Coordinates of C-alpha atoms and ligand atoms in Angstrom, one line a residue:
X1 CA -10.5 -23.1 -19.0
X2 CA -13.1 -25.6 -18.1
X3 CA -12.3 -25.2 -14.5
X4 CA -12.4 -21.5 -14.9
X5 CA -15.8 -21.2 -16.1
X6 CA -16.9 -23.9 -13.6
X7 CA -15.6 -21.5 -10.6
X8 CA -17.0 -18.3 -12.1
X9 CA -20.4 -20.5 -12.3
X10 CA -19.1 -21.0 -8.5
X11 CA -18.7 -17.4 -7.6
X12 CA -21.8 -16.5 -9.0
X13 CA -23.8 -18.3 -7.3
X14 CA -22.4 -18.2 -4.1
X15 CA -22.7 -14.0 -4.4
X16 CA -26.4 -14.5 -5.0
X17 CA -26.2 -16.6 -1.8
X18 CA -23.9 -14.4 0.0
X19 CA -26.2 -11.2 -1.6
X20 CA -29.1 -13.0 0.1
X21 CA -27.9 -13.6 3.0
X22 CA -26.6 -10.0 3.6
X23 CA -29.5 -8.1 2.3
X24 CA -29.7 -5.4 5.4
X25 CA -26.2 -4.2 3.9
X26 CA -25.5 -1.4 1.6
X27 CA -23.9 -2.2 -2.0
X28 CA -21.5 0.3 -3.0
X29 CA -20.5 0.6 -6.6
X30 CA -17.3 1.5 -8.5
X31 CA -16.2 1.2 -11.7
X32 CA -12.4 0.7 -12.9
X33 CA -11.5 1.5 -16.1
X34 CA -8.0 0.0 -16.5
X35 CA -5.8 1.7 -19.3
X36 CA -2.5 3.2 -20.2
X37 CA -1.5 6.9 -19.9
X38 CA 1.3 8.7 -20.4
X39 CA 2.8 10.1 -17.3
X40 CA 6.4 11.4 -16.5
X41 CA 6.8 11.3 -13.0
X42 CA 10.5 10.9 -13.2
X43 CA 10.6 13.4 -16.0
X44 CA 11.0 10.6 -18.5
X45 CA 7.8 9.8 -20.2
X46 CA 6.4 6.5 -19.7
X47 CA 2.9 4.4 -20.3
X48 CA 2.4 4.1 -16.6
X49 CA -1.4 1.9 -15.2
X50 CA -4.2 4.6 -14.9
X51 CA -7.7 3.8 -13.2
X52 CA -10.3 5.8 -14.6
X53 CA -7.6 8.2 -16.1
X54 CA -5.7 8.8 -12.6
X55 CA -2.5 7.6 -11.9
X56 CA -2.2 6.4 -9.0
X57 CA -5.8 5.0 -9.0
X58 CA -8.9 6.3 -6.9
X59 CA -9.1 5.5 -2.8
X60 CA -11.9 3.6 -1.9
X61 CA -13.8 4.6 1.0
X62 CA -16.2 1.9 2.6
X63 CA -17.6 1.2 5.9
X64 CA -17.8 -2.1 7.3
X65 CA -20.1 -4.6 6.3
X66 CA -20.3 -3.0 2.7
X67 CA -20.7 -5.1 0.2
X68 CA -18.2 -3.7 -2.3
X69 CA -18.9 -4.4 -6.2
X70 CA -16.4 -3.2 -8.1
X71 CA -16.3 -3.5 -12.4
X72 CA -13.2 -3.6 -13.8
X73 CA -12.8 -3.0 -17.6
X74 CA -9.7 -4.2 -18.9
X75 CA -8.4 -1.7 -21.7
X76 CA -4.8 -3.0 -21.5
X77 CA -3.0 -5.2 -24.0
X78 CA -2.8 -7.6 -21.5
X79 CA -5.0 -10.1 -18.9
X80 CA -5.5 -8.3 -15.3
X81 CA -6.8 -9.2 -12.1
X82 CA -7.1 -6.6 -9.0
X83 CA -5.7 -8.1 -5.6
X84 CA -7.5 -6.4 -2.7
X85 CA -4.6 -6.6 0.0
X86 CA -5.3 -7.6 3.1
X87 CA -9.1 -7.8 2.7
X88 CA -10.1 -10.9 3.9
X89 CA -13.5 -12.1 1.4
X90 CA -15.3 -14.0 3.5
X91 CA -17.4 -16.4 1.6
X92 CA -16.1 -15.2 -1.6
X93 CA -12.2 -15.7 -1.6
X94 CA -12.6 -16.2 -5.5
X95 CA -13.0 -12.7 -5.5
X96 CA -9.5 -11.8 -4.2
X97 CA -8.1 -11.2 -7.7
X98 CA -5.1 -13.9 -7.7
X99 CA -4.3 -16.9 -10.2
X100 CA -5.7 -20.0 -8.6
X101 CA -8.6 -18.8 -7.5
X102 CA -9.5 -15.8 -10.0
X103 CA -9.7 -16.4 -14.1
X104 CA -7.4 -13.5 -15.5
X105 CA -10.0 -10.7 -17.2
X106 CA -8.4 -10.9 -21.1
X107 CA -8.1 -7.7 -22.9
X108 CA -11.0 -6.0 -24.0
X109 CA -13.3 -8.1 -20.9
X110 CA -14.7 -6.7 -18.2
X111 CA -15.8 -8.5 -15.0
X112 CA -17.4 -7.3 -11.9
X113 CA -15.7 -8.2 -8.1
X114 CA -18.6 -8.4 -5.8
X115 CA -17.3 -9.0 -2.0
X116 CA -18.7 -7.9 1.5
X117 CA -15.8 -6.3 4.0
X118 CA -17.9 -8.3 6.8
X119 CA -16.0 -7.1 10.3
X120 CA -13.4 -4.8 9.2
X121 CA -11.9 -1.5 9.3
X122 CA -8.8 -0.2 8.9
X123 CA -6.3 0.5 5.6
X124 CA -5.4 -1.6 3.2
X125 CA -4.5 -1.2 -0.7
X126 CA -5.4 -2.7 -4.3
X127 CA -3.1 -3.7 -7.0
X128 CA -3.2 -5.4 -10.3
X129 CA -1.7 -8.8 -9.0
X130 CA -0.2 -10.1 -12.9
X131 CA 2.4 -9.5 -15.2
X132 CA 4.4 -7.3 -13.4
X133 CA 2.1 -4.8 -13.9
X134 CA 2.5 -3.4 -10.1
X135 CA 5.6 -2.4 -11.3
X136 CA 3.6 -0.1 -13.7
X137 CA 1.0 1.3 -11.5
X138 CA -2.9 0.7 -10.9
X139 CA -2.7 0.7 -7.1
X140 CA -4.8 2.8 -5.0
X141 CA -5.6 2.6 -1.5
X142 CA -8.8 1.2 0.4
X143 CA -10.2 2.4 3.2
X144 CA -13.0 0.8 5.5
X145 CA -14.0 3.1 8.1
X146 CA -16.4 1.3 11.4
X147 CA -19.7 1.7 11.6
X148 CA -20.8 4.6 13.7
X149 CA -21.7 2.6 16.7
X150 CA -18.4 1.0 17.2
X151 CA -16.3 3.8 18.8
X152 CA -12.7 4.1 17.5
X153 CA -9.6 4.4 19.9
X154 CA -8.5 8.1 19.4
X155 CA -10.8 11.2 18.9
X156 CA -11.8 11.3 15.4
X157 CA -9.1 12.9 13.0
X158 CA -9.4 16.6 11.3
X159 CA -8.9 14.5 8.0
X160 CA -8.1 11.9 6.6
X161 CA -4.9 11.3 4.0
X162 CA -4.0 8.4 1.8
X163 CA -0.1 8.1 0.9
X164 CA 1.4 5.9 -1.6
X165 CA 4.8 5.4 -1.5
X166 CA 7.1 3.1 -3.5
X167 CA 10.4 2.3 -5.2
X168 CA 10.1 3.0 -9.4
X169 CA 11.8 2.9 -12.7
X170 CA 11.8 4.9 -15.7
X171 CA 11.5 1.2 -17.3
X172 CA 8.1 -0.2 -18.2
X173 CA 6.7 -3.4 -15.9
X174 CA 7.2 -5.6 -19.4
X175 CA 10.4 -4.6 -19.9
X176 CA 11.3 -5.0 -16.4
X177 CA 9.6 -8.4 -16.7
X178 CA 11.9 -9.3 -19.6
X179 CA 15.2 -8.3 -17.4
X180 CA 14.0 -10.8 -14.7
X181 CA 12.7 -13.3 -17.3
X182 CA 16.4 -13.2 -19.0
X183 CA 17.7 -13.8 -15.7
X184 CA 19.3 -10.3 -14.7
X185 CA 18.6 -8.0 -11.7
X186 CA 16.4 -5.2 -11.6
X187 CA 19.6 -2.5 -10.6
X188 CA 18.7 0.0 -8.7
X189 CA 15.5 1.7 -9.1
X190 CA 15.6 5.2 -10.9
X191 CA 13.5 7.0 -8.0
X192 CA 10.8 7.0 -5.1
X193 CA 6.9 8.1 -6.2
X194 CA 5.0 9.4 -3.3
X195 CA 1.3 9.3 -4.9
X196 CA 2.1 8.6 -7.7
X197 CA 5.0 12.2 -8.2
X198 CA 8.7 12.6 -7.9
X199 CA 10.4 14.7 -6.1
X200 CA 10.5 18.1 -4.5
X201 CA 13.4 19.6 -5.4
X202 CA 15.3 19.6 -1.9
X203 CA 18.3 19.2 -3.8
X204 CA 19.7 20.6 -7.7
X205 CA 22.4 17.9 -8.0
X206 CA 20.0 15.2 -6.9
X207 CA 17.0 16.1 -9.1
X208 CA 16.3 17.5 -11.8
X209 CA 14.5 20.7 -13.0
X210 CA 10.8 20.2 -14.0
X211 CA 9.6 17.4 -11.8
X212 CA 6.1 17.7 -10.6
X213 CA 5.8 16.5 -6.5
X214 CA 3.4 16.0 -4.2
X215 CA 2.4 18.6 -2.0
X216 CA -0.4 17.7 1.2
X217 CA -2.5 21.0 2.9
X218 CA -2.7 21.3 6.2
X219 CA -4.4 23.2 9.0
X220 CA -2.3 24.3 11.8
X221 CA -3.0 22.5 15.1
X222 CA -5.6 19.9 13.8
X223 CA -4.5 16.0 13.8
X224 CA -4.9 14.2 10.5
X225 CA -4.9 10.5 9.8
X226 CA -2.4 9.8 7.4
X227 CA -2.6 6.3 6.1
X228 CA 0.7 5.3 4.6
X229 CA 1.2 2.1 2.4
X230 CA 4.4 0.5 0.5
X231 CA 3.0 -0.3 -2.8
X232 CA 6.6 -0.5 -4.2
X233 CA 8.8 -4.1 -5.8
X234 CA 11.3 -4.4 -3.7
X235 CA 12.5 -1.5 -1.7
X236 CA 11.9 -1.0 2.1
X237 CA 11.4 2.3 3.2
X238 CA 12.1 4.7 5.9
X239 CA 8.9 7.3 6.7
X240 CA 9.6 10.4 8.1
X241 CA 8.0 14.2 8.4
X242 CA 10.2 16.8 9.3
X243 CA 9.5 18.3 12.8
X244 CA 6.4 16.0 13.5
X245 CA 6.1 13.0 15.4
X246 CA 4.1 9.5 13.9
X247 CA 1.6 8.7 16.6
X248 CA 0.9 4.7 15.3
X249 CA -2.3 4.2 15.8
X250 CA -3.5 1.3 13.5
X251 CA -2.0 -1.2 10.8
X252 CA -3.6 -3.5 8.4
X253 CA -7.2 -3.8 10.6
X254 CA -5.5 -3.6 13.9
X255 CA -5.7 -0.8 15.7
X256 CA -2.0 -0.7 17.9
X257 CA -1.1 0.5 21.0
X258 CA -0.5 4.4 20.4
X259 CA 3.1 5.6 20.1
X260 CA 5.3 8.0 18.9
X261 CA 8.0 7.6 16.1
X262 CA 10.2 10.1 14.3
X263 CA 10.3 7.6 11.5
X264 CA 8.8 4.2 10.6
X265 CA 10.5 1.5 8.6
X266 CA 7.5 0.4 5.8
X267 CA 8.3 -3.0 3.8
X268 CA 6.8 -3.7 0.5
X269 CA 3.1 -4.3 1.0
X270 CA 2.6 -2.8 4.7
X271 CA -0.1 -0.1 5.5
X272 CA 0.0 2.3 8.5
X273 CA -2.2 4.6 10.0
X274 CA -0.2 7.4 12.1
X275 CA -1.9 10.4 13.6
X276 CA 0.0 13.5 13.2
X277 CA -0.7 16.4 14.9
X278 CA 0.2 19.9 12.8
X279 CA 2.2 21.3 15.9
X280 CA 4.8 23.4 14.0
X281 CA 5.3 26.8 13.9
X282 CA 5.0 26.6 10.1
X283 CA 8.2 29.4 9.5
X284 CA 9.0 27.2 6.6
X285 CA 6.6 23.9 4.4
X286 CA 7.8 20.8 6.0
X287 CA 9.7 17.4 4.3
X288 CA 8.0 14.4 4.2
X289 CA 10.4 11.5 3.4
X290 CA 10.1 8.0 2.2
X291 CA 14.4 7.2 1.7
X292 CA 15.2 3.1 0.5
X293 CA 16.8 0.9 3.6
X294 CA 19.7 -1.8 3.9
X295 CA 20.9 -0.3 1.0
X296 CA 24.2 2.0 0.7
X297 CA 22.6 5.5 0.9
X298 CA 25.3 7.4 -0.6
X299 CA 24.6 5.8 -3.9
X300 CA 21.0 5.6 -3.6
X301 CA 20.4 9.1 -2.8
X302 CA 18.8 9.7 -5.7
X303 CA 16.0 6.9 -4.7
X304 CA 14.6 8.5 -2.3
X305 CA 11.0 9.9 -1.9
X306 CA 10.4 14.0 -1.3
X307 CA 6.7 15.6 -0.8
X308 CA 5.9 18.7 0.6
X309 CA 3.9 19.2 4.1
X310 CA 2.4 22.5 3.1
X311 CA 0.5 24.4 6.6
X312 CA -2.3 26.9 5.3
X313 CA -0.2 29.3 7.1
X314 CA 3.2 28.5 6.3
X315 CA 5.9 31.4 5.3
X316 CA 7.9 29.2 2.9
X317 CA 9.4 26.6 1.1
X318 CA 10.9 23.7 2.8
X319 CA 14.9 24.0 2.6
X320 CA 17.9 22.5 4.0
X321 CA 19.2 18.9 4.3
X322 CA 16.4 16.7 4.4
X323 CA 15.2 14.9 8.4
X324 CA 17.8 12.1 8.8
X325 CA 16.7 8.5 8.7
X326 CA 18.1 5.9 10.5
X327 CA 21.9 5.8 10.1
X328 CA 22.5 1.7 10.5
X329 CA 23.1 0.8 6.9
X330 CA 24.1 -2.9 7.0
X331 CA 22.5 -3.7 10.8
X332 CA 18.7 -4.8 10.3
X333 CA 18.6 -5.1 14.2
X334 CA 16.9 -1.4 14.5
X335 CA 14.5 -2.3 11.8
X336 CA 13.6 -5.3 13.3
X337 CA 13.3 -4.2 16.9
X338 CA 11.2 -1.1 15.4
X339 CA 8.9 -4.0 14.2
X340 CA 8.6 -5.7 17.4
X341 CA 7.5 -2.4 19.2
X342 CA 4.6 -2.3 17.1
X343 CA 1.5 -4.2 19.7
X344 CA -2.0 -4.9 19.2
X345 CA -4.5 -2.9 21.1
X346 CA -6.1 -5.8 22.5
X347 CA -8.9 -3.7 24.3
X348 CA -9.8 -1.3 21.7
X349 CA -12.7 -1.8 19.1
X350 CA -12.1 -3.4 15.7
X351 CA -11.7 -6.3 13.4
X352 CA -11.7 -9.8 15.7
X353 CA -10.9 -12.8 14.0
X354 CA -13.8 -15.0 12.8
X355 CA -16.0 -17.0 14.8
X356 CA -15.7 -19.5 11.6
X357 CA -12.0 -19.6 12.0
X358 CA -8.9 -18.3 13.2
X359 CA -10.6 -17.7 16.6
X360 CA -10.3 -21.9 17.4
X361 CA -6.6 -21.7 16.2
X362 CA -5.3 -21.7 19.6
X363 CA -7.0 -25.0 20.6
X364 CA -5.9 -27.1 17.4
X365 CA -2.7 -29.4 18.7
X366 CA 0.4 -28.6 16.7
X367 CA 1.9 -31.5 15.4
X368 CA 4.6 -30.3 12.6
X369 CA 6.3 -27.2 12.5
X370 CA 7.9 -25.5 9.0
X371 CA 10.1 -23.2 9.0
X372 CA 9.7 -20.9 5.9
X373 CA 12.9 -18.7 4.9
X374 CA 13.4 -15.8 2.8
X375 CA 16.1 -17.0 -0.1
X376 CA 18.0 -14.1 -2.3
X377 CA 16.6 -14.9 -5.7
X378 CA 17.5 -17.8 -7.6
X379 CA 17.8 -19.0 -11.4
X380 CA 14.8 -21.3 -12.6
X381 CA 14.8 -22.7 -16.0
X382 CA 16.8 -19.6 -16.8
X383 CA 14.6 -17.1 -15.2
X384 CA 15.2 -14.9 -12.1
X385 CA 12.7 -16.3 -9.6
X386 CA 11.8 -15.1 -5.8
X387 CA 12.1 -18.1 -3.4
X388 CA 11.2 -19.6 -0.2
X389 CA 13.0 -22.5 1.6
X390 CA 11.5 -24.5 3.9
Ligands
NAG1 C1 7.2 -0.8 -22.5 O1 8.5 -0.5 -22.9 C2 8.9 -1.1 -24.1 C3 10.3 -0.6 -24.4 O2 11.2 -1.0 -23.4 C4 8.0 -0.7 -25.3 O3 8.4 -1.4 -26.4 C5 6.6 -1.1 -24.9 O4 5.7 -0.6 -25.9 C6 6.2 -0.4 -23.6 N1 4.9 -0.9 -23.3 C7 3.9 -0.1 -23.0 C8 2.6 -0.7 -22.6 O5 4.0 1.1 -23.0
NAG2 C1 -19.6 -5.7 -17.9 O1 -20.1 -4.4 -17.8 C2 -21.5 -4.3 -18.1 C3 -21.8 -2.8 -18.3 O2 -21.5 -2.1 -17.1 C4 -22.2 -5.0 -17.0 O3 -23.6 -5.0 -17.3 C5 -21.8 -6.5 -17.0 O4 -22.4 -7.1 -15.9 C6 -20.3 -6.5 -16.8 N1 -19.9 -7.9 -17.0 C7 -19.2 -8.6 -16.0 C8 -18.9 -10.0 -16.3 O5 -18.9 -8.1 -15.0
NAG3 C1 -6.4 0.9 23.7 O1 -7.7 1.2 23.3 C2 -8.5 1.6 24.4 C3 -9.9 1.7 23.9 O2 -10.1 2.8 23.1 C4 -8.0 2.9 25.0 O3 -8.8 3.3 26.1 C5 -6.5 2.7 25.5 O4 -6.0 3.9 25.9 C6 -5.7 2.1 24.4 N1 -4.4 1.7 24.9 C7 -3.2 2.1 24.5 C8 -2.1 1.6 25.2 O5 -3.1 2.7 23.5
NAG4 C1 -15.0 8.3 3.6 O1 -16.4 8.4 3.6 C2 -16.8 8.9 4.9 C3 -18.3 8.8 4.8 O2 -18.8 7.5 4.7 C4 -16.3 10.3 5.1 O3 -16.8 10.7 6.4 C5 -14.8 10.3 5.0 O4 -14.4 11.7 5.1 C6 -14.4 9.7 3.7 N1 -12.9 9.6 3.8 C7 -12.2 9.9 2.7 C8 -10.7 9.8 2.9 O5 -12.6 10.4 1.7
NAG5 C1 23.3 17.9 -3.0 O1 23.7 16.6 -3.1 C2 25.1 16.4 -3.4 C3 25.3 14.9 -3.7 O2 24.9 14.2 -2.6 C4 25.9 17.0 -2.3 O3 27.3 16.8 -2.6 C5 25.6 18.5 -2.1 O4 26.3 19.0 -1.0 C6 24.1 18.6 -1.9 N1 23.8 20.0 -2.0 C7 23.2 20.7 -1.0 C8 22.9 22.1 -1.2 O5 22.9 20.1 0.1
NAG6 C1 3.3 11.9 20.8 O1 3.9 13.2 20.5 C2 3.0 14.3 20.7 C3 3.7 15.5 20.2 O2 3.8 15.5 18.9 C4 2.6 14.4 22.2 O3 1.7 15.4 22.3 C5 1.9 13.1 22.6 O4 1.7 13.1 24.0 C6 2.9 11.9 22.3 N1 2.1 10.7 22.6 C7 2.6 9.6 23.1 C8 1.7 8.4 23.3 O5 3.8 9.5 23.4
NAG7 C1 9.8 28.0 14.5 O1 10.4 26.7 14.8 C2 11.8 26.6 14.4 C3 12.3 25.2 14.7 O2 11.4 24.4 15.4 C4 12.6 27.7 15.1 O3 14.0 27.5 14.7 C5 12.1 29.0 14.8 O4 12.8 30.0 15.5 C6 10.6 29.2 15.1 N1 10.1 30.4 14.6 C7 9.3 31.2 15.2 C8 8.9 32.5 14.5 O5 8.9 30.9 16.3
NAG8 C1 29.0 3.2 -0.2 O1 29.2 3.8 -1.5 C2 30.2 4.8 -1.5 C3 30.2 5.4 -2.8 O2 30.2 4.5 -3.9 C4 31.6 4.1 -1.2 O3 32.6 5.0 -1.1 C5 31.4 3.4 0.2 O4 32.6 2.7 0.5 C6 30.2 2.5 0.3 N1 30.1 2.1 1.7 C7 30.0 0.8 2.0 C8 29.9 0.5 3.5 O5 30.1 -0.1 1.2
NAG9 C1 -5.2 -32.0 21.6 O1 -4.5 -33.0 22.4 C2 -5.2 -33.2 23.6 C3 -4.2 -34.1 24.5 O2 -3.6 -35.0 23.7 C4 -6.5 -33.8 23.4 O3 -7.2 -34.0 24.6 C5 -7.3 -32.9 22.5 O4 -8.6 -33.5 22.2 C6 -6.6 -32.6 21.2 N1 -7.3 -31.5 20.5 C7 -7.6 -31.6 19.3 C8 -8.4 -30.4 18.7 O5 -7.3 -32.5 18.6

């Protein structure tokens, strides 16, 4: 606790410092009221993490150089912190809503972020980094657009749409905390949410009656940015709208070198930025499809995620079989060669790394190399536990 309070002392004072030193800036100013609601997107009721009432939470929209100050109330039963993916807090990396370096906000508290997106643009997302309580919600994405000056590599999109897509249960993140805690498995999750809705009934033996989806409006011919992130546990997902191609155009802060995919393998945590271009004759709504990977997909067709791709002048509902995915069940090689393909636009505008750091990486002599491995999970002290090996 004593080392708490000595770091918050810490972070204030360097944000006066960094506030100073960054005055020409502009502050922009949310607040975050974290509490429960009851939502059903599965059509099973459940307390599910709302921000300011909305689950999933609100998108924020900055520009680069912002300084972002953020207050989050905590009205859960629990302590909470908000992780802000990817952004990297210069100066201020106690403000990046993790143990270690952040004191938990106890029930009841509130506590203000303050941190300054210094260089960066691109998508990226925020999620309650404790307890499990991902598992429950309270993600949103986060957007930092460049400044007007710095030209971007693609003419600038007809819109701009944030998609949230993720594995889910019907179980609440402290039950599913007590499964792992008593050493068991998750199973299977019971569904897919794409922002935050189940879905679209493309199928009567696969889902039930009553569930409300997600449905995203379009204008026919204009290119949107569609932002896609994997704010899920566990599950890898295939991306994929029916009839349109994925022009990649930026991941994480990087803007990549532009190509075409009918479908996108997203891991847990991953953000993507693909231009789609609404080139469709619009004789029906379209699919869009986020279906779990590596996994047998005859028993986990019910865990997969359906939204609608509605044109302004579309003559009706989407129907049929939904767009195949990859068909390569137990052979990661396509996934991992998919990955590869992905390249950094080396010439185009963006986010370089800082002048401070990473940039003199290259010229530091490597004298021991560790080899970090991804381990299925293991038992510790009785507890199901994610591991590493080196
Ligand atoms: C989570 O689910 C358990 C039942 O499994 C219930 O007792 C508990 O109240 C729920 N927590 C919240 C915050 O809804
Ligand atoms: C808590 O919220 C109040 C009212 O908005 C604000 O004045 C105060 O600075 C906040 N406290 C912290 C620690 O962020
Ligand atoms: C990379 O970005 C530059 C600058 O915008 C652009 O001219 C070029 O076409 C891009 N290259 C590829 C391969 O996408
Ligand atoms: C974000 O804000 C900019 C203005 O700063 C606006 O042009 C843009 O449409 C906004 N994007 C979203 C997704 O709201
Ligand atoms: C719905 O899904 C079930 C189970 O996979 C399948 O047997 C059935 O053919 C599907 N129905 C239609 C209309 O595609
Ligand atoms: C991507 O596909 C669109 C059609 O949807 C096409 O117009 C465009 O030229 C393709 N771009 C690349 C880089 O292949
Ligand atoms: C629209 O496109 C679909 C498939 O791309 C095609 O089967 C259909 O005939 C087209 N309809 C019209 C009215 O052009
Ligand atoms: C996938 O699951 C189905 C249904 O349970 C089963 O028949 C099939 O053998 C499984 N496939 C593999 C490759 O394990
Ligand atoms: C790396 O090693 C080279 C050759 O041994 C040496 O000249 C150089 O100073 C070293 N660089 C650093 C950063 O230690």
């Amino acid at each position: 606790m004593a080392l708490c309070r000595g770091l918050s002392l810490l972070a204030i004072h360097i944000a006066l410092l960094a506030s100073l030193c960054s005055a020409a800036d502009l502050f922009v100013y949310f607040d975050f009221e974290v509490s429960y609601i009851t939502a059903s997107p599965l059509g099973v009721p459940q307390q599910v993490i709302a921000i300011n009432g909305k689950f999933p939470g609100p998108t924020i929209n900055v520009t680069t150089n912002n300084n972002v100050v953020v207050n989050v109330r905590n009205k859960l039963d629990e302590s909470l912190l908000i992780h802000w993916s990817g952004i990297q807090q210069r100066r201020s990396s106690w403000q990046d809503g993790l143990l270690g370096t952040n004191c938990p906000i106890p029930p009841k508290w509130n506590w203000t972020y303050q941190f300054q997106v210094k260089d960066q643009v691109g998508s990226f997302f925020y999620f309650p980094s404790l307890h499990f309580q991902r598992a429950s919600g309270g993600f949103g994405g986060f957007i930092i657009n460049n400044r007007a000056i710095i030209p971007i590599p693609f003419d600038t999109p007809d819109g701009d749409i944030t998609i949230l897509i993720g594995d889910w249960y019907t179980r609440n993140h402290t039950a599913l905390r007590k499964t792992l805690d008593a050493g068991k498995g998750l199973g299977m999750p019971d569904g897919v949410l794409i922002n935050g809705k189940g879905p679209y009934q493309y199928n009567t033996t696969l889902v039930p009656d009553g569930i409300d989806y997600e449905t995203i409006e379009v204008h026919p011919g204009k290119t949107y940015r569609i932002r896609v992130h994997n704010v899920g546990i566990s599950t890898s997902l295939n991306f994929r709208i029916q009839n349109h191609n994925l022009l990649l155009a930026e991941t994480e802060g990087s803007y990549t070198v532009q190509q075409n995919y009918t479908s996108l393998d997203i891991h847990v945590g991953q953000s993507y930025s693909f231009l789609v271009t609404m080139d469709q004759n619009a004789s029906t709504d379209y699919y869009i499809v986020a279906s779990a990977r590596f996994v047998n997909e005859s028993q986990w067709k019910r865990v997969t995620g359906v939204a609608i791709l509605h044109y302004t002048n579309s003559k009706g509902k989407a129907r049929g079989p939904l767009p195949e995915g990859p068909n390569d069940e137990f052979d990661k090689t396509f996934s991992m060669n998919q990955a590869r393909s992905i390249r950094w636009n080396v010439s185009a505008s963006g986010a370089r790394p800082n002048p401070q750091g990473s940039f003199r990486y290259g010229s530091i002599n490597v004298t021991e190399v560790y080899v970090l491995r991804n381990k299925p999970p293991e038992m510790i002290d009785g507890k199901r536990r994610a591991t590493l090996k080196q």
